[in-house]
């Protein structure tokens, strides 16, 4: 089974090597679509247990199920420490919660997941695998769950974990789901292998165990086929490697500068000429109010009129107790609070702020800003010009009038 396409799939090699148009986009897509399968893992294991006739077989798999539901056993604490895994990250934390932690680190919270359905191939993989574990008998269930799944976990997660380390800005704590399965979580496979070996003493059941393993592997390979196609169809995007793999520029303290030899598609920088008068907008906020924009938002907004092609700035002002309209837009915003205090409601989540704080509003999130008991003044930066430069039609929606 170790030579099956599911274990040596070109999709896994492409993720690890980054030989895809958008390595980060492909890893994000994998994280999302794989959740359709992984979120049901306890159901697969429960279904497999229900197929077993032997009380001893059921007992040892129930122990595995409890570990899935309640985190890593204390016996593995020393092994985790040797692999750099903090026990506090995983102790008494169910595996599904660990995976949700990873998704949330990528910005895929509950609202995001509701708005982004799984692809058909991911849903079909989960549904068909559940059938293998629940309705075709114990030998097929054990073959699918054990030989075709648990025994290959380390092999298939190794390239995925390496790709995450190389291309994703995700902390070890947030990605620990993959570290556990790649470095430590072998016991489940060994338990299922012992059960499979006992079942396989009967030649008829041996053939069914093999059938179950092949069914699981073929389903996984089919999922990888579709994911490879999706990854190759993504627009080409050039991104810097994750922070753990960056080379900082020697002459600058900014982590945003990277070694350009890592991106062979980089264009040679050339100076852009502007008259000196175009390089400064004096006394922003003393006139120059964006009337239409201010009217839609329900409060004064002052544009920063400078010829930037990738970022824009504006200064917003809210009277005590005043609120903006509830609105959303396709560009992202960074907001720095210059004066005052208040709060924002972003996709239903309240975020309080005061002078000196910086606030991030993700693209297409409904949001509204409200001043507290004193006037609020804030500076907003967006990537709207960059999206325009890329030819994107940038949408914005207002939802009802502002509350004054």
Coordinates of C-alpha atoms in Angstrom, one line a residue:
X1 CA 0.0 0.0 0.0
X2 CA 3.0 2.3 0.5
X3 CA 3.5 2.6 -3.2
X4 CA -0.1 3.7 -4.0
X5 CA -0.7 7.0 -5.8
X6 CA -2.4 8.4 -2.7
X7 CA 0.8 8.1 -0.8
X8 CA 3.1 9.4 -3.6
X9 CA 0.7 11.7 -5.3
X10 CA 2.1 14.5 -7.5
X11 CA -0.2 16.9 -5.6
X12 CA 1.7 16.3 -2.4
X13 CA 5.0 16.8 -4.2
X14 CA 3.8 20.0 -5.8
X15 CA 2.6 21.4 -2.5
X16 CA 6.0 20.7 -0.9
X17 CA 8.1 22.0 -3.7
X18 CA 5.9 25.1 -4.4
X19 CA 5.7 24.3 -8.1
X20 CA 2.2 25.7 -8.4
X21 CA 1.0 29.1 -9.6
X22 CA 0.0 30.1 -6.1
X23 CA 1.5 27.9 -3.4
X24 CA -0.1 29.8 -0.5
X25 CA -3.5 29.8 -2.3
X26 CA -3.2 26.0 -2.9
X27 CA -2.4 25.4 0.8
X28 CA -5.3 27.5 1.9
X29 CA -7.6 25.6 -0.5
X30 CA -6.3 22.3 0.9
X31 CA -6.9 23.5 4.4
X32 CA -10.5 24.4 3.6
X33 CA -11.5 21.4 1.4
X34 CA -9.7 18.8 3.7
X35 CA -11.9 20.0 6.5
X36 CA -14.9 18.4 4.8
X37 CA -13.2 15.1 5.4
X38 CA -11.4 15.7 8.7
X39 CA -14.4 17.2 10.6
X40 CA -16.1 13.8 10.3
X41 CA -13.2 11.7 11.5
X42 CA -14.8 10.7 14.8
X43 CA -17.8 9.6 12.8
X44 CA -15.6 7.3 10.7
X45 CA -14.0 5.8 13.8
X46 CA -17.3 5.4 15.6
X47 CA -18.8 3.7 12.5
X48 CA -15.8 1.3 12.3
X49 CA -16.2 0.4 16.0
X50 CA -19.9 -0.4 15.3
X51 CA -18.9 -2.9 12.6
X52 CA -16.7 -5.0 15.0
X53 CA -17.8 -8.2 16.6
X54 CA -14.9 -8.7 19.0
X55 CA -15.3 -6.8 22.4
X56 CA -11.6 -6.5 22.6
X57 CA -11.4 -4.9 19.2
X58 CA -14.1 -2.5 20.2
X59 CA -12.4 -1.7 23.4
X60 CA -9.0 -0.7 21.9
X61 CA -10.6 1.4 19.2
X62 CA -12.8 3.1 21.8
X63 CA -9.6 4.2 23.5
X64 CA -8.5 5.7 20.2
X65 CA -11.8 7.5 19.9
X66 CA -11.4 9.0 23.4
X67 CA -8.0 10.2 22.4
X68 CA -9.4 11.9 19.3
X69 CA -12.1 13.5 21.5
X70 CA -10.0 14.5 24.5
X71 CA -6.5 15.2 23.1
X72 CA -3.2 13.5 23.4
X73 CA -2.6 11.0 26.3
X74 CA -0.1 12.2 29.0
X75 CA 2.1 9.2 28.2
X76 CA 3.2 11.0 25.0
X77 CA 4.2 14.2 26.8
X78 CA 8.0 13.5 26.7
X79 CA 7.8 12.6 23.0
X80 CA 6.0 15.8 22.3
X81 CA 8.6 17.9 24.1
X82 CA 11.4 16.2 22.1
X83 CA 9.6 17.4 18.9
X84 CA 9.0 20.9 20.2
X85 CA 5.3 20.5 20.9
X86 CA 4.1 22.3 24.0
X87 CA 1.8 20.1 26.1
X88 CA -0.4 23.1 26.8
X89 CA -1.2 23.4 23.1
X90 CA -2.8 20.0 22.9
X91 CA -3.6 18.7 26.4
X92 CA -7.4 18.0 26.6
X93 CA -8.0 19.6 23.2
X94 CA -9.9 17.3 20.7
X95 CA -8.3 16.9 17.4
X96 CA -11.2 18.6 15.5
X97 CA -10.6 21.7 17.7
X98 CA -6.9 21.6 16.8
X99 CA -7.8 21.6 13.1
X100 CA -10.3 24.5 13.6
X101 CA -7.5 26.4 15.3
X102 CA -5.4 26.0 12.2
X103 CA -8.3 27.2 10.0
X104 CA -8.9 30.2 12.2
X105 CA -5.2 31.1 12.0
X106 CA -5.8 31.3 8.2
X107 CA -8.9 33.6 8.7
X108 CA -11.4 30.8 8.1
X109 CA -13.7 31.3 11.1
X110 CA -17.3 30.1 11.3
X111 CA -18.7 32.9 9.3
X112 CA -16.1 32.4 6.5
X113 CA -16.8 28.6 6.4
X114 CA -20.6 29.3 6.1
X115 CA -19.9 31.6 3.2
X116 CA -17.6 29.2 1.4
X117 CA -19.1 25.7 0.7
X118 CA -16.9 22.7 0.1
X119 CA -16.2 21.5 -3.4
X120 CA -18.1 18.4 -4.6
X121 CA -15.0 16.2 -4.6
X122 CA -14.4 16.9 -0.9
X123 CA -18.0 16.2 0.1
X124 CA -18.1 13.0 -1.9
X125 CA -14.8 11.8 -0.4
X126 CA -16.2 12.2 3.1
X127 CA -19.6 10.6 2.3
X128 CA -18.1 7.6 0.4
X129 CA -15.5 7.0 3.1
X130 CA -18.2 7.0 5.8
X131 CA -20.0 4.3 3.8
X132 CA -16.8 2.2 3.7
X133 CA -16.6 2.4 7.5
X134 CA -20.3 2.0 8.3
X135 CA -22.2 -0.3 5.9
X136 CA -19.8 -2.8 4.2
X137 CA -18.7 -5.0 7.1
X138 CA -15.9 -5.1 9.6
X139 CA -13.0 -6.2 7.3
X140 CA -13.7 -3.4 4.8
X141 CA -14.1 -0.9 7.6
X142 CA -10.8 -1.9 9.3
X143 CA -9.0 -2.0 5.9
X144 CA -10.2 1.5 5.0
X145 CA -9.7 3.0 8.4
X146 CA -6.5 1.3 9.3
X147 CA -4.3 0.3 6.3
X148 CA -5.8 2.8 3.9
X149 CA -5.8 5.7 6.3
X150 CA -4.1 5.6 9.7
X151 CA -1.0 3.8 8.5
X152 CA -0.3 6.3 5.8
X153 CA -0.9 9.5 7.9
X154 CA 2.8 10.2 8.5
X155 CA 3.6 9.7 4.8
X156 CA 1.0 12.1 3.5
X157 CA 1.3 14.7 6.2
X158 CA 5.0 15.1 5.9
X159 CA 5.0 17.0 2.6
X160 CA 2.0 19.1 3.7
X161 CA 3.7 20.1 7.0
X162 CA 6.9 21.0 5.1
X163 CA 4.9 23.2 2.7
X164 CA 3.1 24.9 5.6
X165 CA 6.4 25.6 7.3
X166 CA 7.9 27.0 4.1
X167 CA 5.0 29.1 2.7
X168 CA 2.5 29.9 5.5
X169 CA 2.9 32.4 8.3
X170 CA 1.4 30.1 10.9
X171 CA 2.8 29.6 14.4
X172 CA 3.8 26.1 15.6
X173 CA 0.9 26.2 18.0
X174 CA -1.7 26.9 15.3
X175 CA -0.4 24.2 13.0
X176 CA 0.1 21.6 15.8
X177 CA -2.6 19.4 14.3
X178 CA -0.2 18.4 11.5
X179 CA 2.9 18.1 13.8
X180 CA 1.0 15.7 16.0
X181 CA -0.1 13.5 13.1
X182 CA 3.3 13.6 11.3
X183 CA 5.6 13.1 14.3
X184 CA 3.7 11.3 17.1
X185 CA 0.3 9.9 16.2
X186 CA 1.3 6.3 15.1
X187 CA -0.6 4.4 17.8
X188 CA -3.9 4.5 16.0
X189 CA -2.5 2.9 12.9
X190 CA -0.7 0.2 14.9
X191 CA -3.9 -0.8 16.8
X192 CA -5.9 -1.0 13.6
X193 CA -3.1 -3.0 11.9
X194 CA -3.2 -5.6 14.7
X195 CA -7.0 -5.9 14.3
X196 CA -6.6 -6.2 10.5
X197 CA -4.0 -9.0 11.0
X198 CA -6.4 -10.9 13.2
X199 CA -9.2 -10.5 10.8
X200 CA -7.0 -11.5 7.9
X201 CA -6.4 -15.0 9.4
X202 CA -9.6 -15.9 7.5
X203 CA -8.7 -15.8 3.8
X204 CA -12.1 -14.5 2.8
X205 CA -11.8 -11.6 5.2
X206 CA -8.2 -11.0 4.2
X207 CA -9.4 -10.1 0.7
X208 CA -12.1 -7.8 2.1
X209 CA -9.5 -6.0 4.3
X210 CA -7.4 -5.4 1.2
X211 CA -10.5 -4.2 -0.7
X212 CA -11.3 -1.7 2.1
X213 CA -7.7 -0.4 2.1
X214 CA -7.8 0.1 -1.7
X215 CA -11.2 1.9 -1.5
X216 CA -9.8 4.4 1.1
X217 CA -6.6 5.0 -0.9
X218 CA -8.5 5.4 -4.2
X219 CA -10.9 7.9 -2.7
X220 CA -8.0 9.9 -1.3
X221 CA -6.2 9.8 -4.6
X222 CA -9.3 11.0 -6.4
X223 CA -9.5 14.0 -3.9
X224 CA -5.8 14.8 -4.6
X225 CA -6.5 14.6 -8.3
X226 CA -9.2 17.3 -8.0
X227 CA -7.1 19.4 -5.7
X228 CA -4.1 19.3 -8.1
X229 CA -6.4 20.5 -10.9
X230 CA -7.8 23.3 -8.7
X231 CA -4.3 24.4 -7.7
X232 CA -3.0 24.4 -11.3
X233 CA -6.0 26.5 -12.4
X234 CA -5.2 29.3 -9.9
X235 CA -3.8 32.6 -11.2
X236 CA -0.1 32.9 -10.8
X237 CA 0.8 34.9 -7.7
X238 CA 4.2 35.8 -6.4
X239 CA 4.5 35.8 -2.7
X240 CA 7.5 35.9 -0.3
X241 CA 8.1 32.7 1.6
X242 CA 6.8 32.4 5.2
X243 CA 8.6 34.3 7.9
X244 CA 10.5 31.2 9.0
X245 CA 12.1 30.9 5.5
X246 CA 12.7 34.6 4.7
X247 CA 16.0 36.3 4.1
X248 CA 16.0 39.8 5.6
X249 CA 17.7 42.5 3.8
X250 CA 21.0 43.4 5.5
X251 CA 20.6 47.1 5.0
X252 CA 17.0 47.3 6.4
X253 CA 15.3 46.3 9.5
X254 CA 12.0 45.7 7.7
X255 CA 10.9 42.1 7.5
X256 CA 9.0 43.0 4.3
X257 CA 12.2 43.1 2.2
X258 CA 13.3 39.8 0.8
X259 CA 16.1 38.4 -1.3
X260 CA 15.0 39.1 -4.9
X261 CA 16.9 36.1 -6.1
X262 CA 14.2 34.0 -4.7
X263 CA 11.7 35.4 -7.1
X264 CA 12.9 35.1 -10.7
X265 CA 9.7 36.8 -12.0
X266 CA 10.6 40.0 -10.1
X267 CA 10.8 43.1 -12.2
X268 CA 13.8 45.4 -11.9
X269 CA 12.8 48.4 -9.9
X270 CA 12.8 51.7 -11.7
X271 CA 12.3 55.2 -10.3
X272 CA 9.0 56.9 -10.9
X273 CA 9.2 60.6 -11.5
X274 CA 6.8 63.1 -9.8
X275 CA 7.0 66.9 -9.3
X276 CA 7.9 67.9 -5.8
X277 CA 4.4 69.4 -5.3
X278 CA 2.8 66.0 -5.9
X279 CA 4.7 64.4 -3.1
X280 CA 2.9 66.1 -0.3
X281 CA -0.7 66.9 0.7
X282 CA -0.5 69.6 3.3
X283 CA -2.9 69.9 6.3
X284 CA -5.2 66.9 5.5
X285 CA -8.5 67.4 7.3
X286 CA -8.6 71.2 6.7
X287 CA -10.8 71.1 3.7
X288 CA -10.9 68.6 0.9
X289 CA -13.8 66.5 2.4
X290 CA -14.9 63.7 0.1
X291 CA -18.5 64.8 -0.1
X292 CA -20.2 61.8 -1.8
X293 CA -18.1 59.3 0.2
X294 CA -18.8 61.2 3.5
X295 CA -22.5 61.3 2.7
X296 CA -22.7 57.5 2.2
X297 CA -20.7 56.8 5.3
X298 CA -22.6 59.3 7.4
X299 CA -19.6 61.2 8.7
X300 CA -16.8 63.4 7.4
X301 CA -14.0 61.6 5.4
X302 CA -11.0 63.5 4.1
X303 CA -9.1 62.0 1.2
X304 CA -5.3 62.1 1.1
X305 CA -4.7 63.3 -2.5
X306 CA -1.4 61.7 -3.4
X307 CA -0.4 59.8 -6.6
X308 CA 0.1 56.4 -4.9
X309 CA -0.8 53.4 -7.2
X310 CA -1.1 50.7 -4.6
X311 CA -2.4 52.2 -1.4
X312 CA -4.8 55.0 -0.4
X313 CA -5.2 57.0 2.8
X314 CA -8.1 59.0 4.3
X315 CA -8.8 60.6 7.6
X316 CA -12.2 59.9 9.2
X317 CA -13.8 61.9 11.9
X318 CA -16.7 60.9 14.2
X319 CA -18.4 63.1 16.7
X320 CA -19.1 61.8 20.2
X321 CA -21.5 58.9 19.9
X322 CA -21.6 59.0 16.1
X323 CA -21.5 55.9 14.0
X324 CA -20.6 55.2 10.4
X325 CA -23.0 53.3 8.1
X326 CA -22.8 49.5 8.2
X327 CA -20.8 48.8 5.0
X328 CA -18.4 46.4 3.4
X329 CA -16.0 46.6 0.5
X330 CA -13.8 44.3 -1.6
X331 CA -10.5 45.9 -0.5
X332 CA -8.9 45.5 2.9
X333 CA -8.4 48.3 5.4
X334 CA -5.9 49.2 8.1
X335 CA -7.1 51.8 10.5
X336 CA -5.0 53.8 13.0
X337 CA -6.8 55.6 15.8
X338 CA -5.4 59.1 16.1
X339 CA -7.7 60.5 18.8
X340 CA -10.6 59.3 21.0
X341 CA -12.0 55.9 21.6
X342 CA -14.9 53.7 20.6
X343 CA -15.6 50.3 19.0
X344 CA -16.2 48.6 15.7
X345 CA -18.6 45.8 14.8
X346 CA -16.9 43.5 12.2
X347 CA -19.0 40.6 11.0
X348 CA -20.9 40.7 14.3
X349 CA -17.8 40.8 16.5
X350 CA -17.3 43.9 18.7
X351 CA -13.7 45.3 18.8
X352 CA -13.0 48.1 21.1
X353 CA -10.3 50.7 20.3
X354 CA -8.7 53.9 21.6
X355 CA -6.0 56.3 20.5
X356 CA -2.8 54.5 19.5
X357 CA -4.6 51.3 18.4
X358 CA -4.6 49.9 14.9
X359 CA -7.5 48.0 13.5
X360 CA -7.7 45.5 10.5
X361 CA -10.9 45.1 8.5
X362 CA -10.7 42.1 6.1
X363 CA -12.2 42.3 2.6
X364 CA -16.0 42.0 2.2
X365 CA -16.6 42.0 6.0
X366 CA -19.6 44.0 7.1
X367 CA -18.4 46.6 9.6
X368 CA -19.4 49.8 11.4
X369 CA -17.4 52.2 13.6
X370 CA -18.8 53.9 16.6
X371 CA -17.2 56.8 18.6
X372 CA -17.4 56.8 22.4
X373 CA -17.9 59.8 24.6
X374 CA -15.4 61.9 22.8
X375 CA -14.6 62.8 19.2
X376 CA -12.7 60.0 17.3
X377 CA -10.2 60.7 14.6
X378 CA -8.6 57.9 12.6
X379 CA -6.4 57.3 9.6
X380 CA -7.5 54.6 7.1
X381 CA -5.2 52.9 4.6
X382 CA -6.6 50.6 1.9
X383 CA -5.3 48.6 -1.1
X384 CA -8.1 49.9 -3.4
X385 CA -5.7 51.5 -5.9
X386 CA -3.7 48.3 -6.2
X387 CA -6.9 46.3 -7.0
X388 CA -7.8 49.0 -9.6
X389 CA -4.3 48.7 -11.1
X390 CA -4.9 44.9 -11.4
X391 CA -8.1 45.5 -13.3
X392 CA -10.5 44.4 -10.6
X393 CA -13.9 46.0 -10.3
X394 CA -14.0 47.0 -6.6
X395 CA -17.4 46.7 -5.0
X396 CA -18.7 48.5 -2.0
X397 CA -22.1 48.1 -0.3
X398 CA -23.8 50.3 2.3
X399 CA -26.4 48.8 4.6
X400 CA -28.8 51.3 5.9
X401 CA -28.2 54.8 7.3
X402 CA -25.6 55.5 10.0
X403 CA -26.8 55.8 13.6
X404 CA -26.3 59.3 14.8

